[in-house]
Amino acid sequence: VQLQASGGGLVQAGGSLRLSCAASGSIFSIKATGWYRQAPGKQRELVAHITSGGNTNYADSVKGRFTISRDNAKNTVYLQMTSLKPEDTAVYYCAATIEIPGAPIPYDYWGQGTQVTVSS
């Protein structure tokens, strides 16, 4: 199983970006997916999370600006980011809890990071 994160880039403050996290491989089901970010010198933090049932939660710092969604048919989760601020600058990672055929329990998988830079 692989997670491929994409969509990062350089944007001016107030702009928007959409990140994608696509899962591939032998997947039975995706239980939940989260977007995390890590800025230089800071700890990695959870930004947004979505369950298989569509329940979402967000970090207080992004509520009202970021929206997480999923396309189950494509095994893809999106993070729509609007009204971006310089403090949103970080490497963004996606992580998913995935059931694979034949495994007794779900496993956690991480994608590679994608850089988001917001200029002031």
A tleap script that builds the chain and sets N, CA, C and O, in Angstrom:
source leaprc.protein.ff14SB
mol = sequence {
  NVAL GLN LEU GLN ALA SER GLY GLY GLY LEU
  VAL GLN ALA GLY GLY SER LEU ARG LEU SER
  CYS ALA ALA SER GLY SER ILE PHE SER ILE
  LYS ALA THR GLY TRP TYR ARG GLN ALA PRO
  GLY LYS GLN ARG GLU LEU VAL ALA HIE ILE
  THR SER GLY GLY ASN THR ASN TYR ALA ASP
  SER VAL LYS GLY ARG PHE THR ILE SER ARG
  ASP ASN ALA LYS ASN THR VAL TYR LEU GLN
  MET THR SER LEU LYS PRO GLU ASP THR ALA
  VAL TYR TYR CYS ALA ALA THR ILE GLU ILE
  PRO GLY ALA PRO ILE PRO TYR ASP TYR TRP
  GLY GLN GLY THR GLN VAL THR VAL SER CSER
}
set mol.1.N position { 0.854 -1.196 0.000 }
set mol.1.CA position { 0.000 0.000 0.000 }
set mol.1.C position { 0.884 1.238 0.000 }
set mol.1.O position { 1.872 1.315 0.730 }
set mol.2.N position { 0.511 2.203 -0.830 }
set mol.2.CA position { 1.240 3.471 -0.873 }
set mol.2.C position { 0.266 4.627 -0.806 }
set mol.2.O position { -0.844 4.559 -1.334 }
set mol.3.N position { 0.702 5.692 -0.144 }
set mol.3.CA position { -0.040 6.943 -0.140 }
set mol.3.C position { 0.784 7.972 -0.892 }
set mol.3.O position { 1.967 8.160 -0.609 }
set mol.4.N position { 0.164 8.627 -1.837 }
set mol.4.CA position { 0.840 9.636 -2.637 }
set mol.4.C position { 0.190 10.982 -2.378 }
set mol.4.O position { -0.964 11.210 -2.741 }
set mol.5.N position { 0.945 11.870 -1.745 }
set mol.5.CA position { 0.438 13.219 -1.483 }
set mol.5.C position { 0.921 14.151 -2.588 }
set mol.5.O position { 2.054 14.038 -3.057 }
set mol.6.N position { 0.060 15.062 -2.992 }
set mol.6.CA position { 0.418 16.022 -4.032 }
set mol.6.C position { -0.403 17.300 -3.863 }
set mol.6.O position { -1.352 17.354 -3.082 }
set mol.7.N position { -0.009 18.320 -4.617 }
set mol.7.CA position { -0.779 19.556 -4.646 }
set mol.7.C position { -0.156 20.729 -3.925 }
set mol.7.O position { -0.692 21.837 -3.965 }
set mol.8.N position { 0.963 20.506 -3.267 }
set mol.8.CA position { 1.601 21.614 -2.577 }
set mol.8.C position { 2.188 22.616 -3.554 }
set mol.8.O position { 2.236 22.377 -4.760 }
set mol.9.N position { 2.637 23.751 -3.009 }
set mol.9.CA position { 3.230 24.766 -3.858 }
set mol.9.C position { 3.405 26.067 -3.114 }
set mol.9.O position { 3.272 26.143 -1.892 }
set mol.10.N position { 3.707 27.087 -3.893 }
set mol.10.CA position { 3.902 28.428 -3.352 }
set mol.10.C position { 2.679 29.276 -3.696 }
set mol.10.O position { 2.256 29.329 -4.851 }
set mol.11.N position { 2.120 29.932 -2.691 }
set mol.11.CA position { 0.925 30.737 -2.907 }
set mol.11.C position { 1.024 31.989 -2.034 }
set mol.11.O position { 1.673 31.981 -0.988 }
set mol.12.N position { 0.384 33.043 -2.471 }
set mol.12.CA position { 0.364 34.267 -1.671 }
set mol.12.C position { -0.679 34.154 -0.564 }
set mol.12.O position { -1.642 33.394 -0.666 }
set mol.13.N position { -0.465 34.914 0.474 }
set mol.13.CA position { -1.437 34.956 1.564 }
set mol.13.C position { -2.822 35.294 1.021 }
set mol.13.O position { -2.976 36.172 0.173 }
set mol.14.N position { -3.812 34.588 1.522 }
set mol.14.CA position { -5.163 34.765 1.037 }
set mol.14.C position { -5.534 33.828 -0.088 }
set mol.14.O position { -6.703 33.730 -0.461 }
set mol.15.N position { -4.557 33.144 -0.625 }
set mol.15.CA position { -4.804 32.232 -1.734 }
set mol.15.C position { -5.294 30.869 -1.292 }
set mol.15.O position { -5.560 30.635 -0.113 }
set mol.16.N position { -5.407 29.971 -2.266 }
set mol.16.CA position { -5.946 28.634 -2.015 }
set mol.16.C position { -5.079 27.568 -2.662 }
set mol.16.O position { -4.404 27.810 -3.664 }
set mol.17.N position { -5.111 26.398 -2.073 }
set mol.17.CA position { -4.483 25.214 -2.642 }
set mol.17.C position { -5.347 24.007 -2.303 }
set mol.17.O position { -6.073 24.008 -1.308 }
set mol.18.N position { -5.262 22.985 -3.133 }
set mol.18.CA position { -5.925 21.732 -2.817 }
set mol.18.C position { -4.908 20.605 -2.826 }
set mol.18.O position { -4.251 20.351 -3.836 }
set mol.19.N position { -4.788 19.948 -1.713 }
set mol.19.CA position { -3.896 18.800 -1.591 }
set mol.19.C position { -4.682 17.521 -1.837 }
set mol.19.O position { -5.864 17.427 -1.506 }
set mol.20.N position { -4.006 16.541 -2.422 }
set mol.20.CA position { -4.606 15.234 -2.662 }
set mol.20.C position { -3.753 14.153 -2.015 }
set mol.20.O position { -2.528 14.255 -1.956 }
set mol.21.N position { -4.417 13.133 -1.538 }
set mol.21.CA position { -3.729 11.970 -0.961 }
set mol.21.C position { -4.384 10.736 -1.554 }
set mol.21.O position { -5.511 10.390 -1.200 }
set mol.22.N position { -3.674 10.076 -2.455 }
set mol.22.CA position { -4.210 8.921 -3.162 }
set mol.22.C position { -3.583 7.644 -2.615 }
set mol.22.O position { -2.361 7.525 -2.528 }
set mol.23.N position { -4.431 6.696 -2.250 }
set mol.23.CA position { -3.965 5.399 -1.767 }
set mol.23.C position { -4.022 4.385 -2.887 }
set mol.23.O position { -4.984 4.348 -3.654 }
set mol.24.N position { -2.989 3.562 -2.979 }
set mol.24.CA position { -2.958 2.531 -4.011 }
set mol.24.C position { -2.405 1.239 -3.408 }
set mol.24.O position { -1.758 1.240 -2.361 }
set mol.25.N position { -2.684 0.147 -4.105 }
set mol.25.CA position { -2.219 -1.144 -3.628 }
set mol.25.C position { -3.387 -2.037 -3.264 }
set mol.25.O position { -4.528 -1.792 -3.658 }
set mol.26.N position { -3.083 -3.065 -2.513 }
set mol.26.CA position { -4.093 -4.037 -2.112 }
set mol.26.C position { -4.832 -3.521 -0.884 }
set mol.26.O position { -4.389 -3.708 0.249 }
set mol.27.N position { -5.953 -2.877 -1.128 }
set mol.27.CA position { -6.705 -2.208 -0.065 }
set mol.27.C position { -8.078 -2.834 0.068 }
set mol.27.O position { -8.808 -2.975 -0.913 }
set mol.28.N position { -8.424 -3.209 1.292 }
set mol.28.CA position { -9.779 -3.690 1.545 }
set mol.28.C position { -10.689 -2.511 1.889 }
set mol.28.O position { -11.778 -2.368 1.335 }
set mol.29.N position { -10.225 -1.680 2.805 }
set mol.29.CA position { -10.992 -0.475 3.119 }
set mol.29.C position { -10.077 0.532 3.823 }
set mol.29.O position { -9.090 0.168 4.463 }
set mol.30.N position { -10.438 1.800 3.682 }
set mol.30.CA position { -9.708 2.870 4.358 }
set mol.30.C position { -10.571 3.336 5.521 }
set mol.30.O position { -11.678 3.837 5.323 }
set mol.31.N position { -10.062 3.169 6.725 }
set mol.31.CA position { -10.860 3.470 7.907 }
set mol.31.C position { -10.918 4.967 8.179 }
set mol.31.O position { -11.980 5.516 8.475 }
set mol.32.N position { -9.795 5.603 8.078 }
set mol.32.CA position { -9.731 7.040 8.378 }
set mol.32.C position { -8.478 7.614 7.756 }
set mol.32.O position { -7.489 6.909 7.554 }
set mol.33.N position { -8.528 8.895 7.456 }
set mol.33.CA position { -7.376 9.577 6.866 }
set mol.33.C position { -7.190 10.927 7.532 }
set mol.33.O position { -8.159 11.627 7.825 }
set mol.34.N position { -5.959 11.279 7.764 }
set mol.34.CA position { -5.667 12.574 8.360 }
set mol.34.C position { -4.606 13.320 7.586 }
set mol.34.O position { -3.736 12.716 6.958 }
set mol.35.N position { -4.682 14.618 7.634 }
set mol.35.CA position { -3.630 15.493 7.118 }
set mol.35.C position { -2.907 16.089 8.317 }
set mol.35.O position { -3.532 16.584 9.255 }
set mol.36.N position { -1.597 16.034 8.271 }
set mol.36.CA position { -0.746 16.586 9.305 }
set mol.36.C position { 0.194 17.594 8.659 }
set mol.36.O position { 0.380 17.595 7.443 }
set mol.37.N position { 0.777 18.444 9.480 }
set mol.37.CA position { 1.785 19.354 8.950 }
set mol.37.C position { 2.893 19.552 9.965 }
set mol.37.O position { 2.699 19.424 11.174 }
set mol.38.N position { 4.050 19.866 9.434 }
set mol.38.CA position { 5.200 20.130 10.288 }
set mol.38.C position { 5.966 21.305 9.733 }
set mol.38.O position { 6.504 21.261 8.627 }
set mol.39.N position { 6.004 22.357 10.524 }
set mol.39.CA position { 6.762 23.545 10.166 }
set mol.39.C position { 8.175 23.419 10.732 }
set mol.39.O position { 8.384 22.674 11.690 }
set mol.40.N position { 9.139 24.123 10.170 }
set mol.40.CA position { 10.518 24.040 10.669 }
set mol.40.C position { 10.600 24.362 12.156 }
set mol.40.O position { 10.088 25.385 12.609 }
set mol.41.N position { 11.248 23.482 12.907 }
set mol.41.CA position { 11.424 23.709 14.326 }
set mol.41.C position { 10.205 23.424 15.182 }
set mol.41.O position { 10.219 23.665 16.389 }
set mol.42.N position { 9.145 22.909 14.562 }
set mol.42.CA position { 7.923 22.624 15.317 }
set mol.42.C position { 7.561 21.153 15.223 }
set mol.42.O position { 8.041 20.432 14.348 }
set mol.43.N position { 6.715 20.725 16.131 }
set mol.43.CA position { 6.263 19.344 16.101 }
set mol.43.C position { 5.194 19.156 15.030 }
set mol.43.O position { 4.497 20.098 14.652 }
set mol.44.N position { 5.084 17.949 14.562 }
set mol.44.CA position { 4.040 17.627 13.602 }
set mol.44.C position { 2.693 17.731 14.311 }
set mol.44.O position { 2.541 17.288 15.449 }
set mol.45.N position { 1.723 18.321 13.626 }
set mol.45.CA position { 0.404 18.495 14.219 }
set mol.45.C position { -0.684 18.012 13.268 }
set mol.45.O position { -0.533 18.055 12.047 }
set mol.46.N position { -1.774 17.554 13.854 }
set mol.46.CA position { -2.917 17.134 13.063 }
set mol.46.C position { -3.659 18.372 12.579 }
set mol.46.O position { -3.962 19.274 13.360 }
set mol.47.N position { -3.944 18.404 11.297 }
set mol.47.CA position { -4.656 19.535 10.692 }
set mol.47.C position { -6.130 19.202 10.505 }
set mol.47.O position { -7.007 19.985 10.870 }
set mol.48.N position { -6.392 18.029 9.934 }
set mol.48.CA position { -7.770 17.641 9.652 }
set mol.48.C position { -7.828 16.120 9.571 }
set mol.48.O position { -6.838 15.457 9.262 }
set mol.49.N position { -9.017 15.585 9.858 }
set mol.49.CA position { -9.184 14.133 9.925 }
set mol.49.C position { -10.578 13.791 9.418 }
set mol.49.O position { -11.537 14.517 9.680 }
set mol.50.N position { -10.684 12.674 8.687 }
set mol.50.CA position { -11.986 12.239 8.205 }
set mol.50.C position { -12.087 10.734 8.367 }
set mol.50.O position { -11.148 10.001 8.057 }
set mol.51.N position { -13.237 10.277 8.858 }
set mol.51.CA position { -13.444 8.839 9.049 }
set mol.51.C position { -14.106 8.229 7.816 }
set mol.51.O position { -14.498 8.937 6.889 }
set mol.52.N position { -14.220 6.927 7.825 }
set mol.52.CA position { -14.870 6.245 6.705 }
set mol.52.C position { -16.333 6.650 6.592 }
set mol.52.O position { -16.918 6.590 5.510 }
set mol.53.N position { -16.916 7.058 7.700 }
set mol.53.CA position { -18.309 7.498 7.675 }
set mol.53.C position { -18.489 8.954 7.311 }
set mol.53.O position { -19.611 9.453 7.215 }
set mol.54.N position { -17.373 9.628 7.110 }
set mol.54.CA position { -17.456 11.027 6.694 }
set mol.54.C position { -17.395 12.036 7.827 }
set mol.54.O position { -17.518 13.238 7.591 }
set mol.55.N position { -17.209 11.569 9.050 }
set mol.55.CA position { -17.072 12.507 10.169 }
set mol.55.C position { -15.721 13.201 10.089 }
set mol.55.O position { -14.695 12.576 9.820 }
set mol.56.N position { -15.743 14.492 10.326 }
set mol.56.CA position { -14.518 15.283 10.199 }
set mol.56.C position { -14.216 16.044 11.490 }
set mol.56.O position { -15.106 16.344 12.286 }
set mol.57.N position { -12.949 16.339 11.665 }
set mol.57.CA position { -12.574 17.278 12.705 }
set mol.57.C position { -11.331 18.025 12.260 }
set mol.57.O position { -10.555 17.537 11.439 }
set mol.58.N position { -11.154 19.205 12.807 }
set mol.58.CA position { -10.110 20.123 12.357 }
set mol.58.C position { -9.379 20.739 13.546 }
set mol.58.O position { -9.932 20.876 14.637 }
set mol.59.N position { -8.143 21.097 13.309 }
set mol.59.CA position { -7.416 21.905 14.275 }
set mol.59.C position { -8.081 23.276 14.346 }
set mol.59.O position { -8.583 23.784 13.343 }
set mol.60.N position { -8.083 23.866 15.524 }
set mol.60.CA position { -8.725 25.165 15.692 }
set mol.60.C position { -8.152 26.205 14.736 }
set mol.60.O position { -8.866 27.094 14.273 }
set mol.61.N position { -6.874 26.087 14.448 }
set mol.61.CA position { -6.199 27.088 13.628 }
set mol.61.C position { -6.656 27.082 12.170 }
set mol.61.O position { -6.403 28.043 11.444 }
set mol.62.N position { -7.323 26.017 11.732 }
set mol.62.CA position { -7.727 25.941 10.326 }
set mol.62.C position { -9.235 25.865 10.149 }
set mol.62.O position { -9.725 25.848 9.020 }
set mol.63.N position { -9.970 25.818 11.241 }
set mol.63.CA position { -11.430 25.722 11.139 }
set mol.63.C position { -11.986 26.904 10.359 }
set mol.63.O position { -11.606 28.054 10.578 }
set mol.64.N position { -12.888 26.593 9.452 }
set mol.64.CA position { -13.488 27.627 8.627 }
set mol.64.C position { -12.687 27.976 7.390 }
set mol.64.O position { -13.180 28.674 6.504 }
set mol.65.N position { -11.450 27.494 7.321 }
set mol.65.CA position { -10.599 27.788 6.159 }
set mol.65.C position { -10.256 26.531 5.369 }
set mol.65.O position { -10.128 26.589 4.146 }
set mol.66.N position { -10.105 25.406 6.044 }
set mol.66.CA position { -9.733 24.153 5.395 }
set mol.66.C position { -10.921 23.204 5.402 }
set mol.66.O position { -11.720 23.193 6.338 }
set mol.67.N position { -11.023 22.414 4.350 }
set mol.67.CA position { -12.070 21.397 4.260 }
set mol.67.C position { -11.457 20.080 3.798 }
set mol.67.O position { -10.785 20.024 2.769 }
set mol.68.N position { -11.696 19.030 4.566 }
set mol.68.CA position { -11.228 17.705 4.178 }
set mol.68.C position { -12.403 16.938 3.590 }
set mol.68.O position { -13.527 17.026 4.084 }
set mol.69.N position { -12.132 16.192 2.536 }
set mol.69.CA position { -13.180 15.405 1.899 }
set mol.69.C position { -12.550 14.140 1.329 }
set mol.69.O position { -11.327 14.029 1.238 }
set mol.70.N position { -13.404 13.185 0.943 }
set mol.70.CA position { -12.878 11.937 0.409 }
set mol.70.C position { -13.710 11.471 -0.762 }
set mol.70.O position { -14.919 11.696 -0.817 }
set mol.71.N position { -13.043 10.816 -1.703 }
set mol.71.CA position { -13.679 10.164 -2.841 }
set mol.71.C position { -13.374 8.680 -2.687 }
set mol.71.O position { -12.287 8.220 -3.034 }
set mol.72.N position { -14.335 7.946 -2.170 }
set mol.72.CA position { -14.087 6.535 -1.875 }
set mol.72.C position { -13.798 5.726 -3.145 }
set mol.72.O position { -13.020 4.773 -3.113 }
set mol.73.N position { -14.409 6.101 -4.233 }
set mol.73.CA position { -14.201 5.361 -5.475 }
set mol.73.C position { -12.754 5.481 -5.960 }
set mol.73.O position { -12.229 4.586 -6.623 }
set mol.74.N position { -12.129 6.597 -5.619 }
set mol.74.CA position { -10.745 6.832 -6.060 }
set mol.74.C position { -9.746 6.593 -4.940 }
set mol.74.O position { -8.544 6.768 -5.138 }
set mol.75.N position { -10.222 6.198 -3.771 }
set mol.75.CA position { -9.331 6.030 -2.605 }
set mol.75.C position { -8.477 7.274 -2.391 }
set mol.75.O position { -7.281 7.193 -2.114 }
set mol.76.N position { -9.116 8.405 -2.526 }
set mol.76.CA position { -8.393 9.678 -2.452 }
set mol.76.C position { -9.063 10.607 -1.438 }
set mol.76.O position { -10.289 10.694 -1.361 }
set mol.77.N position { -8.240 11.284 -0.677 }
set mol.77.CA position { -8.706 12.294 0.271 }
set mol.77.C position { -8.110 13.630 -0.126 }
set mol.77.O position { -6.948 13.713 -0.525 }
set mol.78.N position { -8.906 14.663 -0.014 }
set mol.78.CA position { -8.492 16.004 -0.408 }
set mol.78.C position { -8.472 16.937 0.801 }
set mol.78.O position { -9.214 16.752 1.766 }
set mol.79.N position { -7.620 17.924 0.721 }
set mol.79.CA position { -7.627 18.999 1.712 }
set mol.79.C position { -7.690 20.306 0.935 }
set mol.79.O position { -6.701 20.743 0.347 }
set mol.80.N position { -8.856 20.917 0.942 }
set mol.80.CA position { -9.027 22.215 0.300 }
set mol.80.C position { -8.652 23.291 1.309 }
set mol.80.O position { -9.252 23.391 2.379 }
set mol.81.N position { -7.662 24.085 0.957 }
set mol.81.CA position { -7.160 25.120 1.863 }
set mol.81.C position { -7.441 26.481 1.247 }
set mol.81.O position { -7.015 26.764 0.127 }
set mol.82.N position { -8.152 27.315 1.974 }
set mol.82.CA position { -8.459 28.660 1.513 }
set mol.82.C position { -7.990 29.680 2.544 }
set mol.82.O position { -7.641 29.332 3.672 }
set mol.83.N position { -7.989 30.934 2.135 }
set mol.83.CA position { -7.549 32.020 3.028 }
set mol.83.C position { -6.235 31.674 3.713 }
set mol.83.O position { -6.083 31.841 4.923 }
set mol.84.N position { -5.299 31.195 2.924 }
set mol.84.CA position { -4.031 30.736 3.482 }
set mol.84.C position { -3.252 31.877 4.114 }
set mol.84.O position { -3.286 33.018 3.654 }
set mol.85.N position { -2.550 31.531 5.182 }
set mol.85.CA position { -1.756 32.495 5.938 }
set mol.85.C position { -0.293 32.039 5.937 }
set mol.85.O position { -0.015 30.853 5.764 }
set mol.86.N position { 0.629 32.961 6.125 }
set mol.86.CA position { 2.047 32.549 6.190 }
set mol.86.C position { 2.295 31.477 7.246 }
set mol.86.O position { 3.170 30.628 7.071 }
set mol.87.N position { 1.547 31.504 8.325 }
set mol.87.CA position { 1.741 30.492 9.381 }
set mol.87.C position { 1.251 29.102 8.973 }
set mol.87.O position { 1.458 28.137 9.709 }
set mol.88.N position { 0.611 28.989 7.822 }
set mol.88.CA position { 0.237 27.672 7.286 }
set mol.88.C position { 1.404 27.008 6.564 }
set mol.88.O position { 1.314 25.845 6.170 }
set mol.89.N position { 2.485 27.738 6.393 }
set mol.89.CA position { 3.652 27.190 5.711 }
set mol.89.C position { 4.204 25.999 6.480 }
set mol.89.O position { 4.512 26.101 7.668 }
set mol.90.N position { 4.326 24.873 5.794 }
set mol.90.CA position { 4.787 23.639 6.420 }
set mol.90.C position { 4.876 22.551 5.361 }
set mol.90.O position { 4.433 22.722 4.226 }
set mol.91.N position { 5.453 21.442 5.758 }
set mol.91.CA position { 5.349 20.228 4.953 }
set mol.91.C position { 4.091 19.505 5.419 }
set mol.91.O position { 3.919 19.239 6.608 }
set mol.92.N position { 3.232 19.197 4.488 }
set mol.92.CA position { 1.966 18.538 4.795 }
set mol.92.C position { 2.073 17.053 4.456 }
set mol.92.O position { 2.545 16.678 3.383 }
set mol.93.N position { 1.630 16.224 5.384 }
set mol.93.CA position { 1.655 14.774 5.224 }
set mol.93.C position { 0.245 14.216 5.360 }
set mol.93.O position { -0.572 14.734 6.121 }
set mol.94.N position { -0.026 13.159 4.615 }
set mol.94.CA position { -1.270 12.445 4.851 }
set mol.94.C position { -0.945 11.090 5.464 }
set mol.94.O position { 0.114 10.510 5.225 }
set mol.95.N position { -1.878 10.612 6.252 }
set mol.95.CA position { -1.739 9.312 6.892 }
set mol.95.C position { -3.106 8.644 6.887 }
set mol.95.O position { -4.130 9.312 7.033 }
set mol.96.N position { -3.122 7.343 6.722 }
set mol.96.CA position { -4.387 6.631 6.663 }
set mol.96.C position { -4.297 5.317 7.420 }
set mol.96.O position { -3.251 4.669 7.452 }
set mol.97.N position { -5.402 4.942 8.022 }
set mol.97.CA position { -5.543 3.631 8.658 }
set mol.97.C position { -6.286 2.745 7.676 }
set mol.97.O position { -7.441 3.003 7.339 }
set mol.98.N position { -5.612 1.700 7.222 }
set mol.98.CA position { -6.104 0.913 6.090 }
set mol.98.C position { -6.173 -0.558 6.441 }
set mol.98.O position { -5.245 -1.123 7.020 }
set mol.99.N position { -7.289 -1.166 6.079 }
set mol.99.CA position { -7.411 -2.617 6.163 }
set mol.99.C position { -6.926 -3.219 4.857 }
set mol.99.O position { -7.352 -2.817 3.774 }
set mol.100.N position { -6.033 -4.187 4.972 }
set mol.100.CA position { -5.584 -4.884 3.767 }
set mol.100.C position { -6.074 -6.327 3.838 }
set mol.100.O position { -6.239 -6.871 4.930 }
set mol.101.N position { -6.305 -6.945 2.698 }
set mol.101.CA position { -6.839 -8.312 2.694 }
set mol.101.C position { -5.939 -9.278 3.453 }
set mol.101.O position { -4.723 -9.304 3.258 }
set mol.102.N position { -6.558 -10.070 4.321 }
set mol.102.CA position { -5.811 -11.085 5.037 }
set mol.102.C position { -5.146 -10.626 6.310 }
set mol.102.O position { -4.654 -11.455 7.076 }
set mol.103.N position { -5.114 -9.330 6.561 }
set mol.103.CA position { -4.452 -8.831 7.779 }
set mol.103.C position { -5.445 -8.807 8.936 }
set mol.103.O position { -6.613 -8.473 8.731 }
set mol.104.N position { -5.012 -9.150 10.134 }
set mol.104.CA position { -5.943 -9.220 11.274 }
set mol.104.C position { -6.393 -7.859 11.789 }
set mol.104.O position { -7.478 -7.732 12.357 }
set mol.105.N position { -5.566 -6.853 11.592 }
set mol.105.CA position { -5.907 -5.517 12.079 }
set mol.105.C position { -5.545 -4.484 11.009 }
set mol.105.O position { -4.717 -4.758 10.140 }
set mol.106.N position { -6.157 -3.307 11.065 }
set mol.106.CA position { -5.747 -2.244 10.124 }
set mol.106.C position { -4.341 -1.736 10.465 }
set mol.106.O position { -3.887 -1.850 11.603 }
set mol.107.N position { -3.672 -1.183 9.476 }
set mol.107.CA position { -2.350 -0.614 9.666 }
set mol.107.C position { -2.377 0.864 9.312 }
set mol.107.O position { -3.212 1.323 8.533 }
set mol.108.N position { -1.446 1.591 9.902 }
set mol.108.CA position { -1.284 3.010 9.585 }
set mol.108.C position { -0.207 3.178 8.532 }
set mol.108.O position { 0.871 2.591 8.623 }
set mol.109.N position { -0.514 3.984 7.534 }
set mol.109.CA position { 0.428 4.275 6.455 }
set mol.109.C position { 0.585 5.787 6.339 }
set mol.109.O position { -0.340 6.556 6.600 }
set mol.110.N position { 1.794 6.184 5.937 }
set mol.110.CA position { 2.092 7.612 5.762 }
set mol.110.C position { 2.525 7.861 4.326 }
set mol.110.O position { 3.215 7.046 3.713 }
set mol.111.N position { 2.109 8.992 3.814 }
set mol.111.CA position { 2.598 9.428 2.516 }
set mol.111.C position { 3.825 10.304 2.683 }
set mol.111.O position { 4.174 10.708 3.793 }
set mol.112.N position { 4.469 10.590 1.569 }
set mol.112.CA position { 5.588 11.530 1.625 }
set mol.112.C position { 5.022 12.930 1.787 }
set mol.112.O position { 3.849 13.148 1.484 }
set mol.113.N position { 5.778 13.842 2.234 }
set mol.113.CA position { 5.275 15.183 2.458 }
set mol.113.C position { 5.181 15.991 1.179 }
set mol.113.O position { 5.842 15.702 0.182 }
set mol.114.N position { 4.350 16.999 1.238 }
set mol.114.CA position { 4.276 17.968 0.136 }
set mol.114.C position { 4.388 19.363 0.747 }
set mol.114.O position { 3.686 19.693 1.703 }
set mol.115.N position { 5.266 20.163 0.192 }
set mol.115.CA position { 5.568 21.473 0.765 }
set mol.115.C position { 4.502 22.499 0.393 }
set mol.115.O position { 4.131 22.644 -0.772 }
set mol.116.N position { 4.028 23.195 1.396 }
set mol.116.CA position { 3.132 24.335 1.180 }
set mol.116.C position { 3.835 25.569 1.731 }
set mol.116.O position { 4.210 25.608 2.902 }
set mol.117.N position { 4.007 26.564 0.891 }
set mol.117.CA position { 4.650 27.809 1.298 }
set mol.117.C position { 3.711 28.965 0.994 }
set mol.117.O position { 3.277 29.145 -0.144 }
set mol.118.N position { 3.403 29.742 2.017 }
set mol.118.CA position { 2.505 30.885 1.865 }
set mol.118.C position { 3.315 32.147 2.099 }
set mol.118.O position { 3.857 32.362 3.183 }
set mol.119.N position { 3.390 32.967 1.080 }
set mol.119.CA position { 4.164 34.201 1.188 }
set mol.119.C position { 3.262 35.351 1.637 }
set mol.119.O position { 2.069 35.391 1.337 }
set mol.120.N position { 3.869 36.270 2.358 }
set mol.120.CA position { 3.090 37.406 2.880 }
set mol.120.C position { 3.081 38.568 1.908 }
set mol.120.O position { 2.474 39.602 2.188 }
savepdb mol mol.pdb
quit
